[in-house]
Each structure stands twice: as C-alpha cells, then as structure tokens.
Coordinates of C-alpha atoms in Angstrom, one line a residue:
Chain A
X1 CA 58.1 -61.0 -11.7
X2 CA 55.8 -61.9 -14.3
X3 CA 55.1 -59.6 -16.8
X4 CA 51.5 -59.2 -18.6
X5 CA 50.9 -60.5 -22.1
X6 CA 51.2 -57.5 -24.0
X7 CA 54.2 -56.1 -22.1
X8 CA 55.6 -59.3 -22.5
X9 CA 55.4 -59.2 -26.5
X10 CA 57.2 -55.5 -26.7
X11 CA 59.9 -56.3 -24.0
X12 CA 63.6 -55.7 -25.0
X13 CA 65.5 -58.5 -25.4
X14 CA 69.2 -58.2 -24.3
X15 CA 71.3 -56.6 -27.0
X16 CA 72.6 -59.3 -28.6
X17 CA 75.5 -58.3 -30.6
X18 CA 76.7 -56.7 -26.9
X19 CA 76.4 -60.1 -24.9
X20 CA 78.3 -61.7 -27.9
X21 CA 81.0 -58.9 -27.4
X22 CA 81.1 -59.8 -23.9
X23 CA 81.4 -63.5 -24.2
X24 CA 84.2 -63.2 -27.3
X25 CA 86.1 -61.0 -25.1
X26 CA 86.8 -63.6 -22.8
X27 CA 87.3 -66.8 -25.2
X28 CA 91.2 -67.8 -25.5
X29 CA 90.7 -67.4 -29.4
X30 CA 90.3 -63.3 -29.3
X31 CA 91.5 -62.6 -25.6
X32 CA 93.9 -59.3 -26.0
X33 CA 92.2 -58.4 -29.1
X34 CA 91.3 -54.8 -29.2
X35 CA 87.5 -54.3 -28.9
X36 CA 86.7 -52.5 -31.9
X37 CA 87.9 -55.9 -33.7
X38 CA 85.6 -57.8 -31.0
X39 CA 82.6 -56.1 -31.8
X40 CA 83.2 -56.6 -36.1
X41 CA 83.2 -60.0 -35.2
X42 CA 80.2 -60.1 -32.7
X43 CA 78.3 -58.4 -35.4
X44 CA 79.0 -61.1 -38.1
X45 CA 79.0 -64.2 -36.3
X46 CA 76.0 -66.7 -35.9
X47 CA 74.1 -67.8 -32.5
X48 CA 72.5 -71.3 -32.9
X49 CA 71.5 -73.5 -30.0
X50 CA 71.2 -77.2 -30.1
X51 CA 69.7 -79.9 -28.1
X52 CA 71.0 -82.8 -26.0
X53 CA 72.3 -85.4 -28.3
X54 CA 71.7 -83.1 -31.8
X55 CA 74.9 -83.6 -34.2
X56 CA 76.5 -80.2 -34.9
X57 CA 78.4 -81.8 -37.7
X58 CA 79.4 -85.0 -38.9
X59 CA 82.9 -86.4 -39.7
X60 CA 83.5 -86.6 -43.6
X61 CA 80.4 -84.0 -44.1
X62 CA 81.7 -80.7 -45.7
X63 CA 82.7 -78.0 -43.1
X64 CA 82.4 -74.2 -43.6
X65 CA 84.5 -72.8 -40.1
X66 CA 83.9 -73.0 -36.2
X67 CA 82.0 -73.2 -33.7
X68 CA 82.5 -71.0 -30.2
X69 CA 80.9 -73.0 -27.4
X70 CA 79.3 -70.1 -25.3
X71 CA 76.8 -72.1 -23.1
X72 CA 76.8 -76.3 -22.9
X73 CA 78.7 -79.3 -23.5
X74 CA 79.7 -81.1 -26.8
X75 CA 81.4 -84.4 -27.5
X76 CA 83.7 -84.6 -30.6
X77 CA 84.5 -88.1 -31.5
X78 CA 85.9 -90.4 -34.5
X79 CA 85.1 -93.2 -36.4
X80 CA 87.3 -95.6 -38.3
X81 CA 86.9 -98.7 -39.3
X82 CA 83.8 -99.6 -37.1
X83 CA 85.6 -98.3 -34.1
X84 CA 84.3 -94.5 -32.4
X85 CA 87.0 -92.8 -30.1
X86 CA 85.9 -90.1 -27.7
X87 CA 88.5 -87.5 -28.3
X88 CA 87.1 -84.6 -26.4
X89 CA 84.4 -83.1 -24.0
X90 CA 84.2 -79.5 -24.5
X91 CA 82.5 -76.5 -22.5
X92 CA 82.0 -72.7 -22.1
X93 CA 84.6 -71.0 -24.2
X94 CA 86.1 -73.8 -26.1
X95 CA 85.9 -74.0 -29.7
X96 CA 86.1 -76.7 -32.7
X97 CA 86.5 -77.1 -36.1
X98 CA 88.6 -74.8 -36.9
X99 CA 90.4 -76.4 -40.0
X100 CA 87.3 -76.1 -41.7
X101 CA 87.4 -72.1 -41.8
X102 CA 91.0 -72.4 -44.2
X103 CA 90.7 -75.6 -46.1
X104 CA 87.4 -77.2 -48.0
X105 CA 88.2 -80.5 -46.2
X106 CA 85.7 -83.0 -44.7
X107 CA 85.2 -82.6 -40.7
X108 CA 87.5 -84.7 -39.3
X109 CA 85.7 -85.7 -36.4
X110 CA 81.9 -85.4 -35.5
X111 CA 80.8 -83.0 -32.7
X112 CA 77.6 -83.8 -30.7
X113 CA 75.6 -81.4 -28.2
X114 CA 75.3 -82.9 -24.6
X115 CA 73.1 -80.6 -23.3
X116 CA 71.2 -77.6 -24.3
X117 CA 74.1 -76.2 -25.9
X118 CA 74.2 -72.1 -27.4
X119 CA 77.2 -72.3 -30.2
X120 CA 78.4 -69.0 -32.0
X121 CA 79.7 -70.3 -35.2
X122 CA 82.1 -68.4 -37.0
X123 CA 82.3 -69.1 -41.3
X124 CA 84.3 -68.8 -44.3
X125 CA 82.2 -65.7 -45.8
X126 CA 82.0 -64.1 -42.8
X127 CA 86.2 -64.2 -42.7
X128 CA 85.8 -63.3 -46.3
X129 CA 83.3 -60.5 -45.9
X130 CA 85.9 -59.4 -42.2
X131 CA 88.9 -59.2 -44.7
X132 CA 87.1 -57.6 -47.7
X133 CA 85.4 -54.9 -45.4
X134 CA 87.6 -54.3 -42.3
X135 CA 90.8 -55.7 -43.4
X136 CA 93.3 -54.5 -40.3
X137 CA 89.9 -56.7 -38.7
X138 CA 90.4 -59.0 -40.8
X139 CA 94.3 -59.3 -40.3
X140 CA 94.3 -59.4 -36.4
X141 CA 91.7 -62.1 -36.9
X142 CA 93.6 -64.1 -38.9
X143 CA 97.0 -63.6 -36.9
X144 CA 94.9 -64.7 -33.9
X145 CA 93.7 -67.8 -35.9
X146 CA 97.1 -68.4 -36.7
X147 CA 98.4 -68.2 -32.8
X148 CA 96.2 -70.4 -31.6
X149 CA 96.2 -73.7 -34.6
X150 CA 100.1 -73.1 -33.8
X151 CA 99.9 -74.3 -30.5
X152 CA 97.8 -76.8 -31.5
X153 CA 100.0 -78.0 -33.9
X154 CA 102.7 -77.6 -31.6
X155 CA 100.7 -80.1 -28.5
X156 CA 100.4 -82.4 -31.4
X157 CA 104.0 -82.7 -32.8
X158 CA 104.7 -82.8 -28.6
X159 CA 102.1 -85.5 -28.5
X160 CA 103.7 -87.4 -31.5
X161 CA 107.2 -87.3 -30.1
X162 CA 106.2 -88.5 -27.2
X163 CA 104.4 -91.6 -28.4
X164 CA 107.2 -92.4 -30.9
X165 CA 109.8 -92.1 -28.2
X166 CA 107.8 -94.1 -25.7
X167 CA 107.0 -97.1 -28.5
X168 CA 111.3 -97.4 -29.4
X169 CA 111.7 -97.3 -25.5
X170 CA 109.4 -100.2 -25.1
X171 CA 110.9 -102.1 -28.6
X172 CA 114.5 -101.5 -27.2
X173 CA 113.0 -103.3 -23.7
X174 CA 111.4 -106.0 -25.5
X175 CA 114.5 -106.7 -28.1
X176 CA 117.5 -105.6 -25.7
Chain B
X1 CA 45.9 -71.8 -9.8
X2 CA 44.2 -73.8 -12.5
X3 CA 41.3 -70.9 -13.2
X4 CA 44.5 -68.5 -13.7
X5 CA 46.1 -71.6 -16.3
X6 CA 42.8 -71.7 -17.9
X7 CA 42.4 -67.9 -18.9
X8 CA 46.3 -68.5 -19.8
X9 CA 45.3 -71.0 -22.1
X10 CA 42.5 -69.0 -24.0
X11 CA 44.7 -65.7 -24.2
X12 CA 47.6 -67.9 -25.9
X13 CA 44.9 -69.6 -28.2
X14 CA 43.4 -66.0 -28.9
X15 CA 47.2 -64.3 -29.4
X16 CA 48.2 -67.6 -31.3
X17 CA 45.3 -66.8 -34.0
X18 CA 46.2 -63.1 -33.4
X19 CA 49.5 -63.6 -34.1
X20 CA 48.5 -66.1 -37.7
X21 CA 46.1 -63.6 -38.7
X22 CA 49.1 -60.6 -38.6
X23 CA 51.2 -62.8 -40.7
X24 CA 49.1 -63.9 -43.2
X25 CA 47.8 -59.7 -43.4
X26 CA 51.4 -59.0 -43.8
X27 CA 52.1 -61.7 -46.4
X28 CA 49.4 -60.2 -47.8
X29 CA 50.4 -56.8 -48.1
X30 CA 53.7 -58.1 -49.3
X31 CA 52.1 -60.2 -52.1
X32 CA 50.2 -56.7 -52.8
X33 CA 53.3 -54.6 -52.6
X34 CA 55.1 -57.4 -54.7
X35 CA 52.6 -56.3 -57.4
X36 CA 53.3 -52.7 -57.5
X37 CA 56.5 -52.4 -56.5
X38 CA 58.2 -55.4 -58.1
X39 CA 60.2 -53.4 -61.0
X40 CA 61.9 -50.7 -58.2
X41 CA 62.6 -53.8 -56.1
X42 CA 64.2 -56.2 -58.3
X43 CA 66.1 -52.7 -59.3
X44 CA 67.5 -52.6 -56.0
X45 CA 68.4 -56.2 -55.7
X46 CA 70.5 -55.6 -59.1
X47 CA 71.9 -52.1 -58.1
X48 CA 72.7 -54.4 -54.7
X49 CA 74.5 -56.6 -56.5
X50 CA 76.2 -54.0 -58.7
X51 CA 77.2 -52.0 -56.0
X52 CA 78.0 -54.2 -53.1
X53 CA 81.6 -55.0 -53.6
X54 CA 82.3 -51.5 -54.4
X55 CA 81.4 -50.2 -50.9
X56 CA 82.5 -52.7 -49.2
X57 CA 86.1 -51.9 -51.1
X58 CA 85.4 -48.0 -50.0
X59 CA 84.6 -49.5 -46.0
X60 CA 87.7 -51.4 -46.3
X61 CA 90.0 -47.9 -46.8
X62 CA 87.9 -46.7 -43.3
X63 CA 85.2 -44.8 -44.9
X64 CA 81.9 -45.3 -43.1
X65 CA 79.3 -47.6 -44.9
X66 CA 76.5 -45.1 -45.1
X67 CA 78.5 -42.5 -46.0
X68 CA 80.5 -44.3 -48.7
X69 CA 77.2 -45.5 -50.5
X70 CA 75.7 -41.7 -50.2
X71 CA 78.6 -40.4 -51.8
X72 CA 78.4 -43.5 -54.6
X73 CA 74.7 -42.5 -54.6
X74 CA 75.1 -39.2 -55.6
X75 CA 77.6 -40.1 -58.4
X76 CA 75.5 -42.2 -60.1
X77 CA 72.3 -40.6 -59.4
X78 CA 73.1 -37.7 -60.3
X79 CA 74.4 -38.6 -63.5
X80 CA 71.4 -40.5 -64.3
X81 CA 68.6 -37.9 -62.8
X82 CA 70.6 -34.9 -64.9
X83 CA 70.0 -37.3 -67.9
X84 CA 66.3 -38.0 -67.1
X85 CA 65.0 -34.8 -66.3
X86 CA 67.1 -32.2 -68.0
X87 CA 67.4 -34.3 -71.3
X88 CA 64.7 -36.9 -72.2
X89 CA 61.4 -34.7 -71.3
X90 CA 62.4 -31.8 -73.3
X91 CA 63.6 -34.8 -75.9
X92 CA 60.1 -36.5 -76.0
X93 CA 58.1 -33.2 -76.0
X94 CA 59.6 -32.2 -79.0
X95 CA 59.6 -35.3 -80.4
X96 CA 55.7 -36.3 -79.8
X97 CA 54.1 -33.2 -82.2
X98 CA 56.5 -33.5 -84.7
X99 CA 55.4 -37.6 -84.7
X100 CA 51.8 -36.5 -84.2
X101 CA 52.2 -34.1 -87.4
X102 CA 53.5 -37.1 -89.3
X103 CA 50.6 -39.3 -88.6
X104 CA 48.4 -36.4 -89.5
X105 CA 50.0 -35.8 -92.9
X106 CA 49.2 -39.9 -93.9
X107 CA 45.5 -39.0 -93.4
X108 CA 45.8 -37.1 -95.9
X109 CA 46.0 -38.7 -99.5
X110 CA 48.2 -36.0 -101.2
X111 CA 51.5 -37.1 -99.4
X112 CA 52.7 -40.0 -100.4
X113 CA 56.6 -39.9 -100.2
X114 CA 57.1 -42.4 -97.0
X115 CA 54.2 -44.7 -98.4
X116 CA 57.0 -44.7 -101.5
X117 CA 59.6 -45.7 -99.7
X118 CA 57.9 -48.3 -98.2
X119 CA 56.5 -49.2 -101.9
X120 CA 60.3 -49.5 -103.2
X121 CA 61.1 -51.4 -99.3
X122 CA 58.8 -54.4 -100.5
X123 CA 59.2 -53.9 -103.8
X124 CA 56.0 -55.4 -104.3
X125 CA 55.0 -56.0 -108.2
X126 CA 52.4 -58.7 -107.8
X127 CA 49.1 -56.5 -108.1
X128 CA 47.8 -59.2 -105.8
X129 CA 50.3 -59.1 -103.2
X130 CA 49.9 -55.0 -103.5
X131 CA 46.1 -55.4 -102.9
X132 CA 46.6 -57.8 -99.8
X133 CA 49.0 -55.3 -98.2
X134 CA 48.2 -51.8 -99.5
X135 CA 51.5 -49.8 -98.4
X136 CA 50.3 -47.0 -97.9
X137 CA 48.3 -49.1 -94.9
X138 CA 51.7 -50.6 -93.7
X139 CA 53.3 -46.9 -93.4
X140 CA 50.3 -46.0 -91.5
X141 CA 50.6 -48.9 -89.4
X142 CA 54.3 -48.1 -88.8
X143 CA 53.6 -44.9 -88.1
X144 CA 50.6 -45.4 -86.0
X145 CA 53.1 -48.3 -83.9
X146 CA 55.5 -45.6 -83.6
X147 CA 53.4 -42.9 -81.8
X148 CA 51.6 -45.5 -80.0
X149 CA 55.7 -46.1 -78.5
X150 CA 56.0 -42.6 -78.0
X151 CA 52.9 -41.9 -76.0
X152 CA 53.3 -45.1 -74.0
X153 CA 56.9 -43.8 -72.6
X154 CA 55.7 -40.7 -72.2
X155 CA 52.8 -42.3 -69.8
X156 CA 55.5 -44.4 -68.0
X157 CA 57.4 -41.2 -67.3
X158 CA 55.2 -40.9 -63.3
X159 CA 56.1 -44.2 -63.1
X160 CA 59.3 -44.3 -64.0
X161 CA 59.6 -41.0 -62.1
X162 CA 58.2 -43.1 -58.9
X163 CA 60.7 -45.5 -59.3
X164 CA 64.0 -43.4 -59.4
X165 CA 62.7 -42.3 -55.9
X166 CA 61.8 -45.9 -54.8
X167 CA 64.4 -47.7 -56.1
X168 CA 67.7 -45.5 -54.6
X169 CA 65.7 -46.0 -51.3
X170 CA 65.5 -49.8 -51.2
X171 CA 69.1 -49.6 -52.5
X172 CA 70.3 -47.9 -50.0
X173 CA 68.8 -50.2 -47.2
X174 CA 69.4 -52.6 -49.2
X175 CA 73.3 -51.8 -49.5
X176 CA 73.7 -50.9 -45.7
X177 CA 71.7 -54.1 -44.0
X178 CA 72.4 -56.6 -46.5
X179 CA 74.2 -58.6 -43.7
X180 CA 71.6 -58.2 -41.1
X181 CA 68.9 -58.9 -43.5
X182 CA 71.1 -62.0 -44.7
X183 CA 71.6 -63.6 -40.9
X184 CA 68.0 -63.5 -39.9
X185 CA 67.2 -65.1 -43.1
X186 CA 69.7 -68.2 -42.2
X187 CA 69.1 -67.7 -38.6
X188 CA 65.3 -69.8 -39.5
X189 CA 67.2 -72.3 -41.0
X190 CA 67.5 -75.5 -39.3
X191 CA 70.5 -76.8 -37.3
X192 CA 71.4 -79.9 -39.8
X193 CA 71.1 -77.6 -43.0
X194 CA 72.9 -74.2 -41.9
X195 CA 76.5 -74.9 -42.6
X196 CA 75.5 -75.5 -45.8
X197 CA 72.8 -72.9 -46.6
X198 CA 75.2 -70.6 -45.6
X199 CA 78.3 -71.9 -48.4
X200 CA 75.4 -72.6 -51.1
X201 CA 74.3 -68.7 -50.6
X202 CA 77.7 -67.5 -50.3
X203 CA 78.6 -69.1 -53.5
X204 CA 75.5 -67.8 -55.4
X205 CA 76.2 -64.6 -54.2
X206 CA 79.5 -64.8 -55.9
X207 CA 77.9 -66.0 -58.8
X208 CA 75.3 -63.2 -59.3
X209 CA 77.6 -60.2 -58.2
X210 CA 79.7 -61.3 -61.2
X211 CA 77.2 -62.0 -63.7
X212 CA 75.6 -58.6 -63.0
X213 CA 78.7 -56.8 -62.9
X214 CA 79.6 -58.3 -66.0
X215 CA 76.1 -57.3 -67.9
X216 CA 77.0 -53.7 -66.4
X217 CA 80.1 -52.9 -67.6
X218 CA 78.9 -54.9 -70.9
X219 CA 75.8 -52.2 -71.1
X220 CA 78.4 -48.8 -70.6
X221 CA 81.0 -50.2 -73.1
X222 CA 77.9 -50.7 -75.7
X223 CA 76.1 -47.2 -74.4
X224 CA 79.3 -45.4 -74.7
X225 CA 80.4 -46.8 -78.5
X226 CA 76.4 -46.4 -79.4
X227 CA 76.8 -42.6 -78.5
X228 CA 79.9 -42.4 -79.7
X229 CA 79.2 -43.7 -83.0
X230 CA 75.6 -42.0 -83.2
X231 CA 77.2 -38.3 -82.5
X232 CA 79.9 -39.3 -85.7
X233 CA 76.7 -40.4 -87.8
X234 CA 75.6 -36.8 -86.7
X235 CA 72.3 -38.0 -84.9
X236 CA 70.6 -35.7 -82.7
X237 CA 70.4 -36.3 -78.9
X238 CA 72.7 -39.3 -79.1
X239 CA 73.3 -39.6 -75.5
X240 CA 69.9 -41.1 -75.1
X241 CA 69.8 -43.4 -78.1
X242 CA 73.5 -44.5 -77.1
X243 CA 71.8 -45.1 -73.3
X244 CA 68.7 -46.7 -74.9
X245 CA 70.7 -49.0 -77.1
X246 CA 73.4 -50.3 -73.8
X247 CA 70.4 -51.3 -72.1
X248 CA 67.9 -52.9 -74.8
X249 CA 71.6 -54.5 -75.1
X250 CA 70.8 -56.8 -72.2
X251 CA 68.2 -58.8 -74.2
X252 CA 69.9 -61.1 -76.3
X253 CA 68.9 -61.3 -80.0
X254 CA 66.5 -59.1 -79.7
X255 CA 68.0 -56.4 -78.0
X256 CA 69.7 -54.6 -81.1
X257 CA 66.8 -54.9 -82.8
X258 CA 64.6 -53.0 -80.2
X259 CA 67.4 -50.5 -79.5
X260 CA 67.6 -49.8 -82.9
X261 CA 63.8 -49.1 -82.9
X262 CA 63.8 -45.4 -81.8
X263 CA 67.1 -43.8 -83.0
X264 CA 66.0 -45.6 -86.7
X265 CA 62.5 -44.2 -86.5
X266 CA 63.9 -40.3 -85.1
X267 CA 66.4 -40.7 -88.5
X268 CA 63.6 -41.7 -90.9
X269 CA 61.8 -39.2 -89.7
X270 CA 63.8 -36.3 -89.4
X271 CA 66.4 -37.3 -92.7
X272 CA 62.5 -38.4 -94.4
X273 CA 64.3 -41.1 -96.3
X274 CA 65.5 -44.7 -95.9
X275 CA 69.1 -44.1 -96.7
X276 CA 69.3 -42.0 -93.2
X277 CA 68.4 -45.2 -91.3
X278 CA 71.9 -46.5 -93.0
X279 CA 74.0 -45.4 -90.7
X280 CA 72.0 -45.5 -87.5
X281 CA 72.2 -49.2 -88.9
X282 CA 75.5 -49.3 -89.3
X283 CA 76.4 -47.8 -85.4
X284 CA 74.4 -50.6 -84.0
X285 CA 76.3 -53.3 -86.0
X286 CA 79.6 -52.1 -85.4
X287 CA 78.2 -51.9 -81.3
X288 CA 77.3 -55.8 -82.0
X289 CA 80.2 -56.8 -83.5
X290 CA 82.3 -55.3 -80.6
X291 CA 80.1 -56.9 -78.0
X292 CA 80.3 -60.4 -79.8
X293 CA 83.5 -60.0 -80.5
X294 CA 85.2 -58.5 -77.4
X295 CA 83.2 -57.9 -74.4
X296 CA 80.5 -61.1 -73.6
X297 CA 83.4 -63.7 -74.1
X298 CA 85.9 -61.7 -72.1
X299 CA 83.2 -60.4 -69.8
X300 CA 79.9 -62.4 -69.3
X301 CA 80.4 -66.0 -67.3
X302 CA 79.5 -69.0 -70.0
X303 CA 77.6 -70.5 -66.8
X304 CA 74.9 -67.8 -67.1
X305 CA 74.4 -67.8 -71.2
X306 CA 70.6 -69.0 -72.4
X307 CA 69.4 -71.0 -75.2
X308 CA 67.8 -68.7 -77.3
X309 CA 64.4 -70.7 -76.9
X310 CA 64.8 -70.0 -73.0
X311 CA 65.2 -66.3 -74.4
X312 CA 62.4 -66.0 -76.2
X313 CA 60.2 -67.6 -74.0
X314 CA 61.5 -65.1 -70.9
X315 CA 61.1 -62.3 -72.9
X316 CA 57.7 -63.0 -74.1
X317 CA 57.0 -64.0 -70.8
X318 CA 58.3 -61.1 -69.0
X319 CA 56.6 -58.5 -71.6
X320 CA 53.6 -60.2 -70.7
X321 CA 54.0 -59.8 -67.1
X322 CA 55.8 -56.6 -66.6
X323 CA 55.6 -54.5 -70.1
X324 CA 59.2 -53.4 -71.2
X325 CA 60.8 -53.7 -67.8
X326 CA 59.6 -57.4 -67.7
X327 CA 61.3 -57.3 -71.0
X328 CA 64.5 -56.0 -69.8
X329 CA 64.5 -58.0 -66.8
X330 CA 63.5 -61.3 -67.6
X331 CA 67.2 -62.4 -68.9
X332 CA 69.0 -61.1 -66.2
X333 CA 66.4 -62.7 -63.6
X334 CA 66.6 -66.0 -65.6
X335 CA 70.3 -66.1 -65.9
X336 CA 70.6 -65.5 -62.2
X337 CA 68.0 -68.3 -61.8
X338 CA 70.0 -71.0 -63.9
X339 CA 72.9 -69.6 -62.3
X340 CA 71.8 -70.3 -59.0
X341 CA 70.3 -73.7 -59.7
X342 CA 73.6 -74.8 -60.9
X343 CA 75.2 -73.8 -57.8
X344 CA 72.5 -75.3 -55.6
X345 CA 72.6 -79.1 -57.4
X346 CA 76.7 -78.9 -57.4
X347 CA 76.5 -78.4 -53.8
X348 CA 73.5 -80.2 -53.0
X349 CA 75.5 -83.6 -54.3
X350 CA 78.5 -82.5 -52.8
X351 CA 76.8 -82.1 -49.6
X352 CA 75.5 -85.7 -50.3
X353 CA 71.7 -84.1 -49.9
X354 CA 70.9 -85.0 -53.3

C-alpha cells in the first residue's frame, strides 16, 4: 500500500545494522561465529551498492580489504599483456579481495558489478579499530580470516599440482 | 491516473524546494553556530583526538564505551573544574584591586619608584630620546596594558565558564559516535573514490591523534616543571602560572614570552622591583631549554613543525579572528592542516589521482 507523502518521509527504515547481522550470519566467512562478534562487525562495516557494469575496483589500483556480495552479481577478471581472463562470476554471499585487508598490495584482479549489486565492504581500519576495541572480536575475526585464505591457498597449491602433473604427463606422451 | 501523477508532480516540486530550503536554513544555523560555538567545538575535536585511543584501550579490557569515557571525564574534569573555580576566581579577585590600586598610585606624581626602574630598564641618557618616550608614560602604559589583561580574562570568565559546559558535551558525543558520525560522512562519497577516502582519513587520523597527543604530553611536562620551578622561586599561586605557561607553550616562539607575561607582572608587582622578575625568568628558561632540548624532538612529529613565518602569520591571524583562543589554536589547527595535506598529496599520487 501506498503510503501518503508525509508518512512516507518519517517511515522507519529497516534496522540496518540488524539486516547486516542477519546476512553476515549466513556468509561462509563468519558462519559459526558467535553473534556478539557478528553484530561488532555489522556495526563497523560499509553498505555500498553499485550499478550494472560500475568497476568496484581495478587491478593494480591500491586495495584497502573486501567486499561481501549481499545482493547481485560481479565479474572479477585479469589483464596481462593485452589479454583479459574471466576468472570468476560471483553472487549472494561470496566475497573478494581479500588479500587487500593484510597486505598494501595492488588488486590483483578487477571486479565489475553485473547488475544492481549491494556490497558490504569490510577495511583495514575497521580490522584495526575491531582489534584495538574488541580484541577477543578482533581475534576470532582474524582466525576466521585465516580459515578461510587457507583453504584457498590450499585449492590453489591443489590446482597447481594438478596442472604441473598433468603438463609432465603430456611431455612424457609426447617424448616417450 | 494522470490528474493523480500531475498533483504528484507539484507535491514533489513543492517538497523538493521544501526540502532545499531546510538545508540551506540548517547550513545556516550551522554557519551561525560555527560562529559562536567554534572555540568549544574545535575543543572537542582536540579532546577527541586526545582521548580517543585511550577509551578505546579501556573498551578493549570490556569496559563499556560510555561508561569508560564518564569515568575519564570525571578525572580530568574534575581536576580541571577544582582548578577553575576553587583557584583562579579567588586568584583574580585578589589580584584585580591590588592592580587597580597600582594604576591609581601612577596618577599620582609623588610615586615614582616603578617609573625608576623603568628609567634604569632603558637607561635612557639622551634628553631627546627621554622627551620622545617620557617613562613615567611607558610605566603607565605597562601598567594600563596589564589591567586592561586582567579585566579582559576576568570578562572571558562566562565565557569560558560556557565552554567547560559545552565543550565536555560535544566531547562526549563526540567520543562515543565518532564511528557513526565517521561512516555516514564516507557513506556520501562516491563508489570510485571510497576505498580511498577511507585509507587517506584513516591515515590522517593517525597523523593528528599523534601530533595532538604529542603537544599534550609536551604541555603537562612544561606545566608541571613551570609549577614546579615557580613554587622553588617561591611565587604565589604557582599552580596556575605553571598551567598558564604549558599551554601559552603550544605557540611556538611566542609562547614563552606570553606565558611569562602574567607570573612576571604578579612578581614585579608584588616583589616591586625588577630583580624579582629574575627568577620567574629564569623558571621559564630552564622550562624552554627542557622542551628544546628533551621533549619536542623526542615527542612532536617533524612532519607537523612550521616555518616561523607560517607561525606568525597563524597567530596573528587567529588573534584576529578568535582573541586568545584563536591564538592558542591557530598552531595546532595549522599543523594538523599541513599534516593532513601531506598525507592527502602522498596518497593522492599513490592512488594515481594526482
């Protein structure tokens, strides 16, 4: 139902931190976090939203931490050399750029909004300001960090061993 | 349909200029409140700034926020308000008559001891030079300057009064929403700036918490060793001249010379020669050596030190503006200026925006 002008103006908007709370609870990066911890981060992070096409951040530009997808779709792709490589189409409850919240490294990729995208993005002072001011916070945040670039790493050493044993397989073929 | 979209249209013009009309009255009430209360608020961005880290250290060990900057509140404050009203009234009270007395006496043509000294001070022989500057006009001029200082701080004292309630107030907000305050400032920023809006203020804010920490501690260790050294030199009330000379402190150059001002004048006038000034003289030295010697380099960042042109020119700047708390302020504001500047062109080209 439509509401009139001047109730429209005054009407309460959702609680924002809350629906945060409620979408972090249910990303893989702070899924069996305690909810106090949730809600210190829900306070703290930031809610942008992008449109179609609208670069979130460009490869070799200077990072500051990630980005929590909670409503859209976003392309991260590289360049090298003249040549762009798609790596990945992300949605709800992904995340990216993650490298950039520990090291003050250029983005290694760039990520692009495909559609009217809502991103929660979650920086370096904020992590600072987490550890200064709630530091058990702080910690669980960063174990969870920690978890989860692990078995990241770990899919890319996989991913590496792979390829390398599948390139000597096909040199030991081609010079039997 | 369309009769209903064209009222529609007229109500949004209507609460469009509505809506342009409340923000320009509120800028303007800003601007307006900018005016009269811009000494309590720049205090509460620097008590901010002085404070921040320290409850966020006492949040970090589980204490509440509000709670932790109420109890930090009432430590300072309380030191400070016992200072101002069981100490400075009752100071200045006494103080005013006795310089009002003093003035009096030069009307008269009988005393002439102080326009002696000030005789033997030039040691004017020229008969010329003597008529140009009669010194019994100078010591009147002194003395006149001197209760003219007196009864302007005693006017400031409402004011002043208004802004030790004002200022703990804004503080406090200040202190417990800083980070609300802070993300729906960057929240207006556009999309392809924010990342780095948000590590160019984070790095500022670095920056300024440690310059103004740094010109804190560098006022205490000066009001302390001022006191200190006053109470040997056996100075009355030397609490407040020690206080007065850690913050006149924060001018540099100047700021030994204006502290100086009242705990020389109170000497001369209650020792009624020059030779008491001497060691009133000699406190605020030995303060200046120890700050030039031992606390700016250890404790002030080179990144926020002026040219001394830059300093005189804020300072005559600020007086101009603000009175003595334009004074006081104006090097801190302009250090934390250049600071952030710096900070913003480093980043600015490392960001590839400039």
């Amino acid at each position: 139902m439509e509401l009139p002008y001047w109730k429209a103006i005054f009407r309460k908007e959702t609680n924002p931190v809350k629906e945060i709370f409620l979408f972090l609870k249910k990303t893989a990066l702070f899924e069996g976090l305690p909810n106090k911890h949730i809600r210190e981060v829900a306070r703290l992070v930031h809610k942008r939203t992008y449109h179609p096409g609208e670069i979130i951040f460009r490869q070799g530009q200077k990072g500051a931490g990630l980005f929590l997808i909670m409503k859209g779709k976003v392309e991260i792709n590289s360049s090298s050399e003249g040549v762009t490589l798609s790596l990945a189409y992300l949605d709800d409850h992904s995340f990216f750029g993650e490298l950039s919240l520990f090291a003050d490294e250029p983005r290694s990729a760039t990520a692009t909004a495909k559609e009217e995208t809502t991103l929660l993005g979650f920086f370096q002072p904020e992590l600072e300001t987490l550890i200064q001011t709630k530091p058990r916070t702080g910690n669980a945040i960063l174990l969870a960090f920690s978890k989860v670039i692990t078995k990241r790493l770990i899919g890319t050493n996989r991913l590496l061993e792979s390829a390398y044993f599948r390139a000597k397989k096909k040199k030991e073929i081609h010079e039997p | 349909m369309n009769h209903r979209s064209s009222i529609y249209g007229k109500t949004e013009i209507f609460l469009q200029i509505f809506f342009f009309i409340i923000v320009f009255a509120i800028v303007l009430v800003l601007l307006i409140g900018i005016k009269i209360l811009g000494i309590p608020i720049l205090l509460s961005i620097i008590t901010y700034y002085a404070l921040h880290k320290l409850v966020d250290t006492c949040e970090s060990y589980g204490m509440n926020r509000s709670f932790a900057i109420l109890i930090l509140f009432s430590a300072f404050g309380g030191a400070l308000y016992s200072i101002f009203y069981l100490y400075l009234p009752s100071t200045l009270s006494k103080l005013s008559p006795f310089l009002t007395y003093w003035s009096e006496q030069f009307e008269e043509p009988d005393n002439h001891q102080f326009v002696e000294q000030i005789d033997w001070l030039l040691r004017v022989d020229s008969e010329m030079l003597q008529k140009a500057f009669p010194p019994g006009e100078i010591a009147k001029a002194i003395i006149n300057y001197a209760n003219t200082t007196v009864d302007s701080i005693i006017d400031s004292i409402p004011n002043i009064v208004t802004y030790l309630l004002i200022t703990p107030l804004i503080s406090f907000f200040l202190l417990l929403d800083a980070n609300s305050i802070y993300k729906s400032f960057v929240s207006i920023v556009p999309n392809r700036y924010f990342e780095m809006t948000l590590m160019i203020t984070h790095k500022i804010n670095e920056q300024i918490t440690g310059y103004l920490k740094g010109l804190i501690l560098q006022s205490t260790i000066i009001a302390i060793i001022g006191s200190i050294g006053f109470y040997v030199v056996d100075l009355k009330f030397f609490v407040v001249f020690g206080i007065f000379l850690g913050f006149a402190n924060i001018i540099p150059y100047l700021g030994p010379v204006v502290g100086m001002i009242p705990p020389a004048i109170f000497a001369l006038i209650s020792g009624g020669s020059l030779e008491s000034v001497y060691p009133v003289a000699a406190v605020v030295l030995t303060c200046q050596l120890v700050d030039n010697i031992l606390v700016q380099p250890t404790v002030i960042a080179k990144s926020a030190s002026l040219h001394p042109i830059l300093v005189l020119i804020g300072i005559t700047v600020g007086g101009n503006l603000l009175g003595i708390w334009g004074m006081l302020l104006a090097i801190p504001i302009l250090s934390v200026l250049k600071v952030t500047l710096g900070v913003m062109y480093r980043s600015l080209r490392e960001y590839g925006v400039l």
